[in-house]
Short mmCIF file of C-alpha atoms and ligand atoms in Angstrom, two decimals:
data_model
loop_
_atom_site.label_atom_id
_atom_site.label_comp_id
_atom_site.label_asym_id
_atom_site.label_seq_id
_atom_site.Cartn_x
_atom_site.Cartn_y
_atom_site.Cartn_z
CA UNK A 1402 6.74 -49.94 113.23
CA UNK A 1403 9.93 -48.83 111.44
CA UNK A 1404 9.74 -51.42 108.66
CA UNK A 1405 9.48 -54.30 111.11
CA UNK A 1406 13.11 -53.97 112.14
CA UNK A 1407 14.38 -55.68 115.26
CA UNK A 1408 13.40 -53.66 118.34
CA UNK A 1409 14.42 -54.21 121.95
CA UNK A 1410 11.93 -53.25 124.67
CA UNK A 1411 13.32 -53.35 128.23
CA UNK A 1412 10.56 -54.16 130.73
CA UNK A 1413 10.55 -51.76 133.68
CA UNK A 1414 9.24 -54.54 135.93
CA UNK A 1415 12.84 -55.47 136.77
CA UNK A 1416 14.12 -51.88 137.05
CA UNK A 1417 15.00 -50.20 140.35
CA UNK A 1418 11.86 -48.12 140.98
CA UNK A 1419 13.61 -45.89 143.51
CA UNK A 1420 15.63 -44.63 140.52
CA UNK A 1421 13.08 -45.00 137.76
CA UNK A 1422 14.06 -41.96 135.67
CA UNK A 1423 17.75 -42.92 135.81
CA UNK A 1424 16.98 -46.52 134.87
CA UNK A 1425 14.93 -45.39 131.88
CA UNK A 1426 17.65 -42.95 130.79
CA UNK A 1427 20.24 -45.71 131.17
CA UNK A 1428 18.44 -48.19 128.90
CA UNK A 1429 17.74 -45.39 126.41
CA UNK A 1430 21.49 -44.60 126.28
CA UNK A 1431 22.19 -48.32 126.06
CA UNK A 1432 20.25 -48.63 122.79
CA UNK A 1433 16.68 -49.56 123.78
CA UNK A 1434 14.02 -48.92 121.12
CA UNK A 1435 10.88 -48.99 123.27
CA UNK A 1436 10.11 -48.91 126.99
CA UNK A 1437 7.81 -51.77 128.04
CA UNK A 1438 5.50 -51.11 131.00
CA UNK A 1439 3.72 -54.06 132.64
CA UNK A 1440 0.36 -53.15 134.15
CA UNK A 1441 -1.14 -55.86 136.40
CA UNK A 1442 -4.37 -55.70 138.38
CA UNK A 1443 -4.22 -58.67 140.79
CA UNK A 1444 -7.30 -60.16 139.06
CA UNK A 1445 -6.39 -61.10 135.52
CA UNK A 1446 -2.90 -61.99 136.78
CA UNK A 1447 -1.80 -62.83 140.34
CA UNK A 1448 0.25 -59.68 140.89
CA UNK A 1449 -0.24 -55.91 141.12
CA UNK A 1450 2.19 -53.46 139.55
CA UNK A 1451 1.69 -49.93 138.26
CA UNK A 1452 -0.98 -47.66 136.81
CA UNK A 1453 -1.24 -44.47 134.75
CA UNK A 1454 0.70 -42.42 137.34
CA UNK A 1455 3.89 -44.35 136.63
CA UNK A 1456 3.27 -44.23 132.88
CA UNK A 1457 2.99 -40.46 133.20
CA UNK A 1458 6.27 -40.34 135.13
CA UNK A 1459 7.99 -42.59 132.57
CA UNK A 1460 6.67 -40.31 129.80
CA UNK A 1461 8.62 -37.42 131.30
CA UNK A 1462 11.79 -39.49 131.55
CA UNK A 1463 12.18 -40.51 127.88
CA UNK A 1464 11.43 -39.73 124.25
CA UNK A 1465 11.25 -43.44 123.41
CA UNK A 1466 7.81 -44.89 122.65
CA UNK A 1467 6.08 -46.36 125.72
CA UNK A 1468 4.77 -49.86 125.08
CA UNK A 1469 2.10 -50.39 127.72
CA UNK A 1470 1.08 -54.03 128.30
CA UNK A 1471 -2.29 -54.16 130.05
CA UNK A 1472 -2.76 -57.37 132.06
CA UNK A 1473 -6.05 -56.19 133.53
CA UNK A 1474 -9.73 -57.03 133.51
CA UNK A 1475 -12.04 -54.56 131.77
CA UNK A 1476 -9.23 -52.86 129.82
CA UNK A 1477 -11.80 -50.53 128.20
CA UNK A 1478 -12.26 -48.73 131.53
CA UNK A 1479 -8.62 -47.70 131.67
CA UNK A 1480 -7.48 -47.33 128.04
CA UNK A 1481 -8.23 -43.56 127.94
CA UNK A 1482 -6.27 -43.00 131.18
CA UNK A 1483 -3.20 -44.84 129.89
CA UNK A 1484 -3.36 -43.01 126.56
CA UNK A 1485 -3.61 -39.66 128.35
CA UNK A 1486 -0.69 -40.63 130.57
CA UNK A 1487 1.46 -40.93 127.44
CA UNK A 1488 1.29 -44.53 126.22
CA UNK A 1489 2.27 -44.77 122.54
CA UNK A 1490 1.33 -48.43 122.14
CA UNK A 1491 -1.36 -50.10 124.24
CA UNK A 1492 -1.65 -53.88 124.12
CA UNK A 1493 -4.65 -55.76 125.49
CA UNK A 1494 -5.11 -59.49 126.08
CA UNK A 1495 -7.50 -61.41 123.83
CA UNK A 1496 -8.42 -63.44 126.96
CA UNK A 1497 -9.70 -60.44 128.91
CA UNK A 1498 -11.14 -58.09 126.31
CA UNK A 1499 -14.93 -58.44 126.19
CA UNK A 1500 -15.10 -56.88 122.74
CA UNK A 1501 -11.77 -56.92 120.96
CA UNK A 1502 -12.87 -54.81 117.99
CA UNK A 1503 -14.34 -52.11 120.22
CA UNK A 1504 -11.31 -52.05 122.51
CA UNK A 1505 -8.93 -51.77 119.54
CA UNK A 1506 -11.04 -48.90 118.22
CA UNK A 1507 -11.00 -47.24 121.65
CA UNK A 1508 -7.19 -47.35 121.73
CA UNK A 1509 -7.04 -45.71 118.28
CA UNK A 1510 -9.64 -43.08 119.20
CA UNK A 1511 -7.47 -42.14 122.15
CA UNK A 1512 -4.48 -41.60 119.90
CA UNK A 1513 -2.40 -44.70 120.70
CA UNK A 1514 -1.38 -47.66 118.56
CA UNK A 1515 -3.31 -50.86 119.35
CA UNK A 1516 -1.79 -54.26 119.95
CA UNK A 1517 -3.23 -57.59 121.01
CA UNK A 1518 -1.65 -60.11 123.41
CA UNK A 1519 -1.95 -63.89 123.38
CA UNK A 1520 -1.26 -66.01 126.48
CA UNK A 1521 0.74 -69.27 126.24
CA UNK A 1522 -2.42 -71.39 126.52
CA UNK A 1523 -4.38 -69.43 123.89
CA UNK A 1524 -4.14 -70.42 120.20
CA UNK A 1525 -2.55 -67.76 118.02
CA UNK A 1526 -5.35 -68.24 115.48
CA UNK A 1527 -7.66 -66.47 117.95
CA UNK A 1528 -6.30 -63.09 116.84
CA UNK A 1529 -5.97 -63.71 113.08
CA UNK A 1530 -9.21 -61.87 112.36
CA UNK A 1531 -7.91 -58.60 113.85
CA UNK A 1532 -4.48 -58.64 112.17
CA UNK A 1533 -5.48 -55.81 109.85
CA UNK A 1534 -6.55 -53.64 112.81
CA UNK A 1535 -3.47 -53.80 115.06
CA UNK A 1536 0.10 -52.51 114.92
CA UNK A 1537 1.48 -55.28 117.08
CA UNK A 1538 0.81 -58.83 118.22
CA UNK A 1539 2.44 -59.79 121.51
CA UNK A 1540 2.94 -63.51 122.08
CA UNK A 1541 3.58 -64.40 125.73
CA UNK A 1542 6.42 -66.85 126.28
CA UNK A 1543 5.64 -67.15 130.03
CA UNK A 1544 2.39 -67.04 132.02
CA UNK A 1545 1.96 -63.33 132.67
CA UNK A 1546 2.39 -62.05 136.21
CA UNK A 1547 6.06 -62.07 137.11
CA UNK A 1548 9.50 -61.28 135.74
CA UNK A 1549 12.29 -63.83 135.73
CA UNK A 1550 10.33 -66.89 134.57
CA UNK A 1551 11.56 -69.58 132.23
CA UNK A 1552 10.96 -69.21 128.50
CA UNK A 1553 8.28 -71.59 127.13
CA UNK A 1554 9.53 -73.02 123.81
CA UNK A 1555 5.93 -73.76 122.72
CA UNK A 1556 5.73 -70.12 121.66
CA UNK A 1557 8.12 -70.75 118.75
CA UNK A 1558 5.53 -72.62 116.72
CA UNK A 1559 3.02 -69.82 117.36
CA UNK A 1560 5.52 -67.22 116.13
CA UNK A 1561 6.15 -69.25 112.97
CA UNK A 1562 2.40 -69.62 112.30
CA UNK A 1563 1.81 -65.90 112.82
CA UNK A 1564 4.76 -64.85 110.63
CA UNK A 1565 3.51 -67.17 107.89
CA UNK A 1566 -0.02 -65.82 108.17
CA UNK A 1567 1.23 -62.21 107.95
CA UNK A 1568 3.54 -62.97 105.02
CA UNK A 1569 0.74 -64.76 103.16
CA UNK A 1570 -1.85 -62.00 103.71
CA UNK A 1571 -1.24 -59.62 100.79
CA UNK A 1572 -3.58 -56.94 102.19
CA UNK A 1573 -1.35 -56.60 105.29
CA UNK A 1574 1.68 -55.77 103.14
CA UNK A 1575 0.28 -53.79 100.23
CA UNK A 1576 0.68 -50.09 99.56
CA UNK A 1577 1.38 -48.08 102.69
CA UNK A 1578 0.26 -50.90 104.95
CA UNK A 1579 2.79 -51.89 107.55
CA UNK A 1580 2.33 -55.48 108.70
CA UNK A 1581 1.95 -55.83 112.48
CA UNK A 1582 5.07 -56.32 114.56
CA UNK A 1583 5.50 -59.66 116.30
CA UNK A 1584 6.57 -59.07 119.90
CA UNK A 1585 7.61 -61.77 122.37
CA UNK A 1586 7.59 -61.32 126.16
CA UNK A 1587 8.99 -63.54 128.91
CA UNK A 1588 12.26 -65.33 129.55
CA UNK A 1589 14.15 -63.56 126.76
CA UNK A 1590 17.93 -64.03 127.03
CA UNK A 1591 20.61 -63.99 124.31
CA UNK A 1592 19.93 -67.72 123.74
CA UNK A 1593 16.13 -67.53 123.51
CA UNK A 1594 16.34 -64.26 121.54
CA UNK A 1595 18.07 -66.14 118.71
CA UNK A 1596 15.27 -68.71 118.63
CA UNK A 1597 12.40 -66.21 118.57
CA UNK A 1598 14.10 -64.03 115.92
CA UNK A 1599 14.67 -67.09 113.74
CA UNK A 1600 10.99 -68.04 114.16
CA UNK A 1601 9.93 -64.58 112.93
CA UNK A 1602 9.60 -62.23 115.92
CA UNK A 1603 10.92 -58.66 115.59
CA UNK A 1604 10.20 -57.00 118.97
CA UNK A 1605 11.80 -58.51 122.07
CA UNK A 1606 10.72 -57.61 125.60
CA UNK A 1607 13.34 -58.29 128.25
CA UNK A 1608 13.21 -57.48 131.95
CA UNK A 1609 15.65 -59.39 134.10
CA UNK A 1610 18.21 -60.13 131.38
CA UNK A 1611 18.73 -56.37 130.94
CA UNK A 1612 18.06 -54.80 134.35
CA UNK A 1613 19.81 -57.51 136.38
CA UNK A 1614 22.95 -57.18 134.24
CA UNK A 1615 25.82 -54.85 135.06
CA UNK A 1616 26.15 -53.49 131.53
CA UNK A 1617 22.81 -52.59 129.91
CA UNK A 1618 24.38 -51.80 126.52
CA UNK A 1619 26.09 -55.19 126.39
CA UNK A 1620 22.87 -56.92 127.45
CA UNK A 1621 20.86 -55.18 124.73
CA UNK A 1622 23.54 -55.88 122.13
CA UNK A 1623 23.54 -59.53 123.23
CA UNK A 1624 19.81 -59.77 122.47
CA UNK A 1625 20.30 -58.43 118.95
CA UNK A 1626 22.48 -61.47 118.20
C1 LIG B 1408 5.44 -60.88 132.53
C2 LIG B 1408 5.66 -59.50 131.92
C3 LIG B 1408 7.00 -59.36 131.30
C4 LIG B 1408 8.15 -59.51 132.26
C5 LIG B 1408 9.32 -60.05 131.52
O1 LIG B 1408 4.14 -60.98 132.96
O2 LIG B 1408 4.70 -59.27 130.91
O3 LIG B 1408 7.11 -58.16 130.55
O4 LIG B 1408 8.53 -58.30 132.87
O5 LIG B 1408 10.34 -60.32 132.42
P1 LIG B 1408 11.55 -61.28 132.04
O6 LIG B 1408 12.23 -60.71 130.83
O7 LIG B 1408 12.40 -61.25 133.26
O8 LIG B 1408 10.95 -62.64 131.77
ZN1 LIG B 1409 4.99 -57.51 129.46
#
């Protein structure tokens, strides 16, 4: 989106949920570009977080696009609910989707932008064949499930490979086509942000480095380098 410019997506996982609307307004004022919502089901990942109800509440609290990261089994069952709740972007894991093409189509049919997510242990090549069908590829730089984990540098090579593949695929860049964004999620700090940007990422998810800081605007600025 937006000519693949650098976008910062605070992850609500580290926000104070007793003051969710205020926290969302605060990161919006502080310069956030997207709001990242982590949905976990206790099956695909070892943690449970939020569902469509919270997405609906977040929708009322901001005009920013909601970037909803589904870490759930059978994503097809819930895609329509999340779209109805106000998700602008819905990303699904290649490891859990039973039919990636159908699930991507389902996201589009429900009026949201589709994205595909790749876990640290999954080769990035696994999603190359759907690059012309998605608006975003999310590369995990931690094992999904929890905020505050350490960045895995192995993701850098995957970012470079994906950026090269996108750059060298003329059909992804021709005419009105907008090449997919490359998003990175997990352990993003000012230091690791520099590395992932240099490798070719343009959307940075950050939970603890923004919400555990005293000054959200300074934290977001720090991630832009
Ligand atoms: C991890 C989630 C992340 C997480 C990032 O499973 O997908 O979005 O909230 O948190 P930090 O930035 O603290 O690593
Ligand atoms: Zn996430």
